[in-house]
PDB file of N, CA and C in Angstrom:
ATOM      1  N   UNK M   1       0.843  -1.164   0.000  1.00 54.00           N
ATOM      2  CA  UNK M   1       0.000   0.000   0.000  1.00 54.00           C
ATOM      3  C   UNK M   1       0.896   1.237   0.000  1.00 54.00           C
ATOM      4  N   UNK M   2       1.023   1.987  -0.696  1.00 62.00           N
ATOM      5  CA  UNK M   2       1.685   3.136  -1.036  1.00 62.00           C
ATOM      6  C   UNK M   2       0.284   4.460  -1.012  1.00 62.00           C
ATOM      7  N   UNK M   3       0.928   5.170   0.020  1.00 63.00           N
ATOM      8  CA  UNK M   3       0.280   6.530   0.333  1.00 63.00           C
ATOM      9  C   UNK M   3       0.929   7.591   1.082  1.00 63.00           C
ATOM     10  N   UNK M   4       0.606   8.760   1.174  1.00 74.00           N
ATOM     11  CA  UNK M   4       1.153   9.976   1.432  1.00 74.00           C
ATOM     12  C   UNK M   4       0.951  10.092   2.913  1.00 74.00           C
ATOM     13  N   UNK M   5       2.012   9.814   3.934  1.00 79.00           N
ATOM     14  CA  UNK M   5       1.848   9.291   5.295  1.00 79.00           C
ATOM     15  C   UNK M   5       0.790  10.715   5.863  1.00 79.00           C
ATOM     16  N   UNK M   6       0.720  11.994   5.774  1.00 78.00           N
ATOM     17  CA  UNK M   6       0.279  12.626   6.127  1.00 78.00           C
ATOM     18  C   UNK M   6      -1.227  12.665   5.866  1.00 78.00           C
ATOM     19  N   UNK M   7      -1.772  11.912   4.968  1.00 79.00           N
ATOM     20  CA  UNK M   7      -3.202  11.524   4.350  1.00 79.00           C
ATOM     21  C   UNK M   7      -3.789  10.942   5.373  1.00 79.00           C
ATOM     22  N   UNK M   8      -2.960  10.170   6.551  1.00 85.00           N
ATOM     23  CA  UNK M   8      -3.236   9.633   7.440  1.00 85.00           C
ATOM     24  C   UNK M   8      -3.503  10.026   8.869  1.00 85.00           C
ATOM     25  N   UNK M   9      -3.061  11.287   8.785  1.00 91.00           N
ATOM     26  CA  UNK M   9      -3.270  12.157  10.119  1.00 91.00           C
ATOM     27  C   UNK M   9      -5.128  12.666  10.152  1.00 91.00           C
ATOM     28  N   UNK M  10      -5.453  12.323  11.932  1.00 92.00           N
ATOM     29  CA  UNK M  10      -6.984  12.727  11.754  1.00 92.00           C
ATOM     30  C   UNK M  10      -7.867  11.834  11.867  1.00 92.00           C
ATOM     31  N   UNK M  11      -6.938  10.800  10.655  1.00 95.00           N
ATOM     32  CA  UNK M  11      -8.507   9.276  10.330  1.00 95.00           C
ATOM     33  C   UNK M  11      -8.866   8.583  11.908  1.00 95.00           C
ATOM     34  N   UNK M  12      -9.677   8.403  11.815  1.00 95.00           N
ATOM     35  CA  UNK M  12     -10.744   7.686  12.414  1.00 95.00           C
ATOM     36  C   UNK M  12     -10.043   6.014  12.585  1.00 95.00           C
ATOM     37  N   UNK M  13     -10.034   5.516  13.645  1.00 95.00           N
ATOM     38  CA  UNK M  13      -9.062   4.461  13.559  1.00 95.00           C
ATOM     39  C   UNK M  13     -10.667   3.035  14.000  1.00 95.00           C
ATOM     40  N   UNK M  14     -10.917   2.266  13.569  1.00 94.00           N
ATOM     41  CA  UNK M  14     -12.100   0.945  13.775  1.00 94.00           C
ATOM     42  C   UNK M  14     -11.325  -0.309  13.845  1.00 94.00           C
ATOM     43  N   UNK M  15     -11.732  -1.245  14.426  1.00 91.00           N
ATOM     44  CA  UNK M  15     -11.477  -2.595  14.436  1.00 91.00           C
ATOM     45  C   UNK M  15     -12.072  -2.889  13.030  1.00 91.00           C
ATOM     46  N   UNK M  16     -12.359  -4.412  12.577  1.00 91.00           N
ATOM     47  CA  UNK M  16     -12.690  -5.041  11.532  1.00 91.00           C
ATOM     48  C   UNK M  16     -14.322  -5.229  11.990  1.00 91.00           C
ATOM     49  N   UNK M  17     -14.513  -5.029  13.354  1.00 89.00           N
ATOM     50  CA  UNK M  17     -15.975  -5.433  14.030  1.00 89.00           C
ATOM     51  C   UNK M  17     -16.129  -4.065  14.063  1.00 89.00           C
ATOM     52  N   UNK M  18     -15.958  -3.223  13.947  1.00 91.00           N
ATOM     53  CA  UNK M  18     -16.567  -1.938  13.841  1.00 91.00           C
ATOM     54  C   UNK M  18     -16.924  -1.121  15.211  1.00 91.00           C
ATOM     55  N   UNK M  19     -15.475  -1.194  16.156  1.00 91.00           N
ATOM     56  CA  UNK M  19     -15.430  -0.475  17.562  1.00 91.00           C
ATOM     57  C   UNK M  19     -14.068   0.113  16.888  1.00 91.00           C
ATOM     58  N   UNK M  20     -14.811   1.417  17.734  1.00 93.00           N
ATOM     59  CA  UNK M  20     -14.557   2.881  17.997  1.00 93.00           C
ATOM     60  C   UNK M  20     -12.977   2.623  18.397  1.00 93.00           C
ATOM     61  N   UNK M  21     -11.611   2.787  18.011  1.00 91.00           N
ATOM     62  CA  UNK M  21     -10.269   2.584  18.746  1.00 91.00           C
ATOM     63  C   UNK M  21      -9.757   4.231  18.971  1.00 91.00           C
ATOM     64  N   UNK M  22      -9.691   5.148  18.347  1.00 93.00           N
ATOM     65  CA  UNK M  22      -9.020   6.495  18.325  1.00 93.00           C
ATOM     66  C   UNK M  22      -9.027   6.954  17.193  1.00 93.00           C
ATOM     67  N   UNK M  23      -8.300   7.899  17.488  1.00 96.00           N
ATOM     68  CA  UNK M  23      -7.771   9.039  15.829  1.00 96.00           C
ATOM     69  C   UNK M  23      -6.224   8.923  15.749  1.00 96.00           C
ATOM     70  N   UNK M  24      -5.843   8.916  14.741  1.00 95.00           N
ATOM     71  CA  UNK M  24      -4.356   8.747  13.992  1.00 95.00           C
ATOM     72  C   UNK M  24      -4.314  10.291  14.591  1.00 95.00           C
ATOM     73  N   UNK M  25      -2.965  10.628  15.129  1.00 94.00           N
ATOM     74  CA  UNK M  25      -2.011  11.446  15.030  1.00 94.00           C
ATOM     75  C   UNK M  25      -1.150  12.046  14.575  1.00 94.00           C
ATOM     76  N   UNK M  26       0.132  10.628  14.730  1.00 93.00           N
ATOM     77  CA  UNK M  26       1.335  10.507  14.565  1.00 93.00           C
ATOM     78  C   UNK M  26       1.738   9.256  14.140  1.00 93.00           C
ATOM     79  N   UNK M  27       2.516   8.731  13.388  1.00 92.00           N
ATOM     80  CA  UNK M  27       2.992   7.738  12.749  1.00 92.00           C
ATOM     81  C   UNK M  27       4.319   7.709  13.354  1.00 92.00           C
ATOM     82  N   UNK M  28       5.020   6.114  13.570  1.00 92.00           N
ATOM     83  CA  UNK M  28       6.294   6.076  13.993  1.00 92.00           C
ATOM     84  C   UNK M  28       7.059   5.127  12.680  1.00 92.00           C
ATOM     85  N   UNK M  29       8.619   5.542  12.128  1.00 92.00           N
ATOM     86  CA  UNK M  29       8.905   5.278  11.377  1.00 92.00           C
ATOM     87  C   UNK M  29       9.970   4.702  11.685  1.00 92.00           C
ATOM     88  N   UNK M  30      10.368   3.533  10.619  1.00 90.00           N
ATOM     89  CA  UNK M  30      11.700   2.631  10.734  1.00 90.00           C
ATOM     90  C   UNK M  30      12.540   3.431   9.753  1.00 90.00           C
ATOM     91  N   UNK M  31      13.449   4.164  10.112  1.00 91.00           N
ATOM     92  CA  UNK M  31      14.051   4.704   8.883  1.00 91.00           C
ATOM     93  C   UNK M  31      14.720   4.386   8.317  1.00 91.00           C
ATOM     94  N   UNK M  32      15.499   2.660   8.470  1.00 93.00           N
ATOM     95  CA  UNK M  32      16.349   1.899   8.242  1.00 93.00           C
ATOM     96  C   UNK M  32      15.546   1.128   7.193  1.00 93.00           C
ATOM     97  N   UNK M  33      14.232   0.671   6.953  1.00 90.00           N
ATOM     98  CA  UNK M  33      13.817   0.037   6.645  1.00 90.00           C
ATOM     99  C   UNK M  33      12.840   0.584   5.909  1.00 90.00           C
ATOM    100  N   UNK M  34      12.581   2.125   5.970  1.00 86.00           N
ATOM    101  CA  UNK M  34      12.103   3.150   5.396  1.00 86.00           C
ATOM    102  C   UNK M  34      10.305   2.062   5.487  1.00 86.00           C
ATOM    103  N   UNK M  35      10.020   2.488   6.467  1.00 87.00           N
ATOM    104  CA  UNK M  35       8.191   1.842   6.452  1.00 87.00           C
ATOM    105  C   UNK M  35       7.807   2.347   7.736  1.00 87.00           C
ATOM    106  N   UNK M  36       6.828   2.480   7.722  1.00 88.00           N
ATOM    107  CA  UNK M  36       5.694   2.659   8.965  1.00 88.00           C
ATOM    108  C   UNK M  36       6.370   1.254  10.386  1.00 88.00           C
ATOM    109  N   UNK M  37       5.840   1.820  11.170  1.00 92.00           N
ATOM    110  CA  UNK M  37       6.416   0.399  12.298  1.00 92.00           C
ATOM    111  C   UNK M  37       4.707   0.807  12.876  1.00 92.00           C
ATOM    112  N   UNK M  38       4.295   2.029  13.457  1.00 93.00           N
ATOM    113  CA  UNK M  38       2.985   2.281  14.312  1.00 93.00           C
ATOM    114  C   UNK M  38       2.513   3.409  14.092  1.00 93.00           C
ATOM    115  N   UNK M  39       1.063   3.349  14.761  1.00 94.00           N
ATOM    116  CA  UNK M  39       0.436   4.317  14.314  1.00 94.00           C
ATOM    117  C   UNK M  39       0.260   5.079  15.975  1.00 94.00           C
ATOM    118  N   UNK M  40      -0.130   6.677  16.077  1.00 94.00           N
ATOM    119  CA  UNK M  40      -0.063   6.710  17.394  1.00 94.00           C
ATOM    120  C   UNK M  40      -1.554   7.596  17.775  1.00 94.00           C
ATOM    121  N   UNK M  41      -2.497   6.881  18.488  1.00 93.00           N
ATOM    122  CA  UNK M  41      -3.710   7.486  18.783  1.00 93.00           C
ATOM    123  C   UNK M  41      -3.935   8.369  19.812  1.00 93.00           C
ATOM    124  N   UNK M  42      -4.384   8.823  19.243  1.00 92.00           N
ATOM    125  CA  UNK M  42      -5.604   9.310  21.068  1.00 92.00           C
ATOM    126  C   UNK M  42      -6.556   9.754  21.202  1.00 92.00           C
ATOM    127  N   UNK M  43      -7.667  10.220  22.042  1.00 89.00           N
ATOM    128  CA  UNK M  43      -9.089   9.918  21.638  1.00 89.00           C
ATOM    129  C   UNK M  43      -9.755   8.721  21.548  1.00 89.00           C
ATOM    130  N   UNK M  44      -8.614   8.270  22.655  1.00 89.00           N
ATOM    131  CA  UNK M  44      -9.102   7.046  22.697  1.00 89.00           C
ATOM    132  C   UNK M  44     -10.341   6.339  23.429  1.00 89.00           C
ATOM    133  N   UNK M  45     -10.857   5.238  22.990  1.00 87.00           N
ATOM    134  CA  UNK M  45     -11.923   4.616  23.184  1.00 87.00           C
ATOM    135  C   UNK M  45     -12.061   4.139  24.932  1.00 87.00           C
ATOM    136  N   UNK M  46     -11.886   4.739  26.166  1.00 82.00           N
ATOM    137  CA  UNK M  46     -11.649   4.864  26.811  1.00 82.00           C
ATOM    138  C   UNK M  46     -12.782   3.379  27.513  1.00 82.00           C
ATOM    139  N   UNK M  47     -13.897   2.841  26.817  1.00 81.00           N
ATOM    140  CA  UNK M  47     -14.731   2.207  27.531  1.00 81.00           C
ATOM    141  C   UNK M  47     -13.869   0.380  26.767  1.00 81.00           C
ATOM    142  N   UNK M  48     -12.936   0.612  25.867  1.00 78.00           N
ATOM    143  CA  UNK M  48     -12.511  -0.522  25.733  1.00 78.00           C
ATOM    144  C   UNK M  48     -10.873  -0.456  25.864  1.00 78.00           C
ATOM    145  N   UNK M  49     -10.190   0.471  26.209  1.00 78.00           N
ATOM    146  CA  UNK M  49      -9.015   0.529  26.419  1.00 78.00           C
ATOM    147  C   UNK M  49      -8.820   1.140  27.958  1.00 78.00           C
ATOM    148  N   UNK M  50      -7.960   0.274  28.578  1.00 77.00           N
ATOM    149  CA  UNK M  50      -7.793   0.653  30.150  1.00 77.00           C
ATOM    150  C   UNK M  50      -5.992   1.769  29.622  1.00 77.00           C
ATOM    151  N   UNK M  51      -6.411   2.657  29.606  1.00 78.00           N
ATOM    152  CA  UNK M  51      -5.289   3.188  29.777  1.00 78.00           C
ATOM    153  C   UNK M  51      -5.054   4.354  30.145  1.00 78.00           C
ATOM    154  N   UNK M  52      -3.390   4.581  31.155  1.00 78.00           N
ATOM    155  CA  UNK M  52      -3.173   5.784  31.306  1.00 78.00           C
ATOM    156  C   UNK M  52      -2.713   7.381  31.218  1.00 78.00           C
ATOM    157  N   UNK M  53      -2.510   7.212  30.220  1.00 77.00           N
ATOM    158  CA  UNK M  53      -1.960   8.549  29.681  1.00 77.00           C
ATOM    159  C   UNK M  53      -3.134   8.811  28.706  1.00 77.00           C
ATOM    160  N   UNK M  54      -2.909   9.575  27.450  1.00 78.00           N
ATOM    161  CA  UNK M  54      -3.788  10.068  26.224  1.00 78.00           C
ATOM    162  C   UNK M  54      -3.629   9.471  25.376  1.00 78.00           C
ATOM    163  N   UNK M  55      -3.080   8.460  25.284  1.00 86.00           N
ATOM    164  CA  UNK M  55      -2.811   7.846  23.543  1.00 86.00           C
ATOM    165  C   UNK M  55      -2.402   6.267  23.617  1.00 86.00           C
ATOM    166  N   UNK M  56      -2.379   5.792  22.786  1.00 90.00           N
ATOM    167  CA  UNK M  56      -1.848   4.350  22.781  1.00 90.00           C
ATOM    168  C   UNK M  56      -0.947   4.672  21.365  1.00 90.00           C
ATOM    169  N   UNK M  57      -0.198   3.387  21.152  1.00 91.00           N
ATOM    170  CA  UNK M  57       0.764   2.784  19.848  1.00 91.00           C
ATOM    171  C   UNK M  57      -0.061   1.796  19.620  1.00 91.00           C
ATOM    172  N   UNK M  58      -0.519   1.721  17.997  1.00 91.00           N
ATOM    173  CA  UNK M  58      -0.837   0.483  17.540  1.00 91.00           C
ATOM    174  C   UNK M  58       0.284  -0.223  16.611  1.00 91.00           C
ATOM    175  N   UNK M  59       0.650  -1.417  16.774  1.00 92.00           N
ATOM    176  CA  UNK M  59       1.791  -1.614  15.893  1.00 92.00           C
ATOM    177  C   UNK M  59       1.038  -1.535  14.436  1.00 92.00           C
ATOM    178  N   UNK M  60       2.031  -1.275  13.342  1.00 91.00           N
ATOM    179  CA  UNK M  60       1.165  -1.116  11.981  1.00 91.00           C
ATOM    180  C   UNK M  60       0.655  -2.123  11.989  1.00 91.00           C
ATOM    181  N   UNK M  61       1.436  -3.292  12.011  1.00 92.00           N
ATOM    182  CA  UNK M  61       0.981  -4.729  11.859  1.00 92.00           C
ATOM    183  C   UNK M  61      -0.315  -5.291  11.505  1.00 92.00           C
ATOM    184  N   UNK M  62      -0.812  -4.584  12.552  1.00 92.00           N
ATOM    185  CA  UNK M  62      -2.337  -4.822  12.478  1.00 92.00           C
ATOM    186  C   UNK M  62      -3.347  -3.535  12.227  1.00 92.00           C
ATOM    187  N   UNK M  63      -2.723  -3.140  10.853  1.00 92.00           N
ATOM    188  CA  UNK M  63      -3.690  -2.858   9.839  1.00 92.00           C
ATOM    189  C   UNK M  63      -4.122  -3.363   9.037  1.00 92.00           C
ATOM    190  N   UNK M  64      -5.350  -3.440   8.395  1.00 93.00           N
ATOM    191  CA  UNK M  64      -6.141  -4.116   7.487  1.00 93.00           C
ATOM    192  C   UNK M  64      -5.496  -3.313   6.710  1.00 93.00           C
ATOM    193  N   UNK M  65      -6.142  -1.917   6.773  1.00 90.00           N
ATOM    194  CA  UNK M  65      -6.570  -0.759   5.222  1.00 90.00           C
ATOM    195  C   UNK M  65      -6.446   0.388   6.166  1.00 90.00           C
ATOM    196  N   UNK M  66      -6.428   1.060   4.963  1.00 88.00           N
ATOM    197  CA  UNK M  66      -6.332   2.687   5.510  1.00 88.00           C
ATOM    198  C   UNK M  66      -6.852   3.710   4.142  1.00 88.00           C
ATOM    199  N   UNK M  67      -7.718   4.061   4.256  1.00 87.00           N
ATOM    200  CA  UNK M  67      -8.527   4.846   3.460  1.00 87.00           C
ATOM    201  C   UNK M  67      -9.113   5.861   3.835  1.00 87.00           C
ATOM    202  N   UNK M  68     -10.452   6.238   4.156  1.00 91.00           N
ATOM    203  CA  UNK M  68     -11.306   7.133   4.826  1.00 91.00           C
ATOM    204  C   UNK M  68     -11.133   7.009   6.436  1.00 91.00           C
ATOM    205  N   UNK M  69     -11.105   5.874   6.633  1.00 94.00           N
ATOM    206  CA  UNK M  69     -10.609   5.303   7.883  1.00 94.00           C
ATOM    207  C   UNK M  69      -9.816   4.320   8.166  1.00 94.00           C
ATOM    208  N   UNK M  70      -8.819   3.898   9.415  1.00 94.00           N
ATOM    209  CA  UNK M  70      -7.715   3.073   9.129  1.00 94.00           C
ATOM    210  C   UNK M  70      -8.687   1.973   9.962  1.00 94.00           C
ATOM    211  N   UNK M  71      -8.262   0.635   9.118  1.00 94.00           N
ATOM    212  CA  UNK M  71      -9.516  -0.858  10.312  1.00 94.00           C
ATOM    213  C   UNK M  71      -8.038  -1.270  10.103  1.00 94.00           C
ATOM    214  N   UNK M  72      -7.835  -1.934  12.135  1.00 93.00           N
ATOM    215  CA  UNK M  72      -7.334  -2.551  12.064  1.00 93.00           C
ATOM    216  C   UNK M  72      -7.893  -4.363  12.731  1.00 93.00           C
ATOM    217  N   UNK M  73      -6.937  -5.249  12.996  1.00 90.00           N
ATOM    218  CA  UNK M  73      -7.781  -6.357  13.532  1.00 90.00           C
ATOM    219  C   UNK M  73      -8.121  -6.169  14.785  1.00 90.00           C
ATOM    220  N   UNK M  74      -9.387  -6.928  14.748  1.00 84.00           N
ATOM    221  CA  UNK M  74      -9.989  -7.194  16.372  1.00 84.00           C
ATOM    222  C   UNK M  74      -8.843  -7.506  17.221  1.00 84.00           C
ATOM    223  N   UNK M  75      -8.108  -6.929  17.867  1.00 74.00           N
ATOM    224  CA  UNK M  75      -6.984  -7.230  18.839  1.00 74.00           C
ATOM    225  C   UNK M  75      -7.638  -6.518  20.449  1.00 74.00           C
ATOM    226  N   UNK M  76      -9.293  -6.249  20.165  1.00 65.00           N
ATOM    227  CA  UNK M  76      -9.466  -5.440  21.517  1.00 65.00           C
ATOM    228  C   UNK M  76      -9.526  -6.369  22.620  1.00 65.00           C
ATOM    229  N   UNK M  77     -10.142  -7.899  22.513  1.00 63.00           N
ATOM    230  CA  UNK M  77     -10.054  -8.325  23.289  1.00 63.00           C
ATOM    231  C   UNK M  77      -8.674  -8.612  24.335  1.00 63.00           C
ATOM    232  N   UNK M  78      -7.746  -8.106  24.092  1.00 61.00           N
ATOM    233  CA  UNK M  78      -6.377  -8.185  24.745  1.00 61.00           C
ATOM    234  C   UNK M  78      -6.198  -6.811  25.547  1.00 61.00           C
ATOM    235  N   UNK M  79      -6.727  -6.045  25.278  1.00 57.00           N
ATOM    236  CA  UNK M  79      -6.674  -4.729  26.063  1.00 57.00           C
ATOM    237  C   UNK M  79      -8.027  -4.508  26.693  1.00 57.00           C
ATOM    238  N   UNK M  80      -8.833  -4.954  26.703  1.00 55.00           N
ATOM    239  CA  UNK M  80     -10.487  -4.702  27.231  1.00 55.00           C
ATOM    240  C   UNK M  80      -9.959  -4.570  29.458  1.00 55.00           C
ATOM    241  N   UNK M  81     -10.152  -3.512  29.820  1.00 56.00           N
ATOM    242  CA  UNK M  81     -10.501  -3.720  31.057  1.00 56.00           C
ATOM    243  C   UNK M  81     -11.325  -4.305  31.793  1.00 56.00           C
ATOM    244  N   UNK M  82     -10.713  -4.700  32.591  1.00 59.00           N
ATOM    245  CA  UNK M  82     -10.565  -5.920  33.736  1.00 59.00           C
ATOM    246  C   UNK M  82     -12.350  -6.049  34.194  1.00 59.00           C
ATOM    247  N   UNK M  83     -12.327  -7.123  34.149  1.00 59.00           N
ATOM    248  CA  UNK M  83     -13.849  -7.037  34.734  1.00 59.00           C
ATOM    249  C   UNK M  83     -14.960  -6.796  33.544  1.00 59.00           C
ATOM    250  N   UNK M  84     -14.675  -6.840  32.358  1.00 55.00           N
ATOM    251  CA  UNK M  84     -15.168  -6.733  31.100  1.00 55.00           C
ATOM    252  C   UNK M  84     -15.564  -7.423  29.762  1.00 55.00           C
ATOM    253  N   UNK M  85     -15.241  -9.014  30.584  1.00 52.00           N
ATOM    254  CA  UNK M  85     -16.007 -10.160  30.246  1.00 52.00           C
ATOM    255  C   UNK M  85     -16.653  -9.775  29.414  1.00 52.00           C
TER     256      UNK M  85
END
């Protein structure tokens, strides 16, 4: 996928199930390897992410697509706070 990394600042970030994760920011780059490594949110979805500061890292890895909005995979169940069965 070839695109203009800044096209990416703003988007709307979804799972593949269609929950709410954050907004793209900031992108972190391998410059050795010249590629994306993560994406960096915030605005984050605070009722499925236990976290403390303003933002999370998603590794790119787990991007699907990135278009109007970036989907990445259902990986929420690994971060869902405690008690959230």
């Amino acid at each position: 996928m070839r695109t203009e990394l800044t096209s990416l600042f703003g988007l709307d970030i979804y799972t593949v199930n269609g929950i709410y994760v954050g907004k793209v920011t900031d992108l972190i780059i391998d410059v050795e390897s010249q590629s994306v490594s993560g994406i960096i949110a915030d605005h984050v979805n605070t009722d499925v992410f236990d976290v403390a500061g303003d933002g999370i890292i998603i590794p790119y890895r787990w991007v699907v697509t990135a278009a109007d909005i970036v989907l990445i995979r259902d990986v929420i169940r690994r971060f869902q706070k405690k008690g959230d069965d």
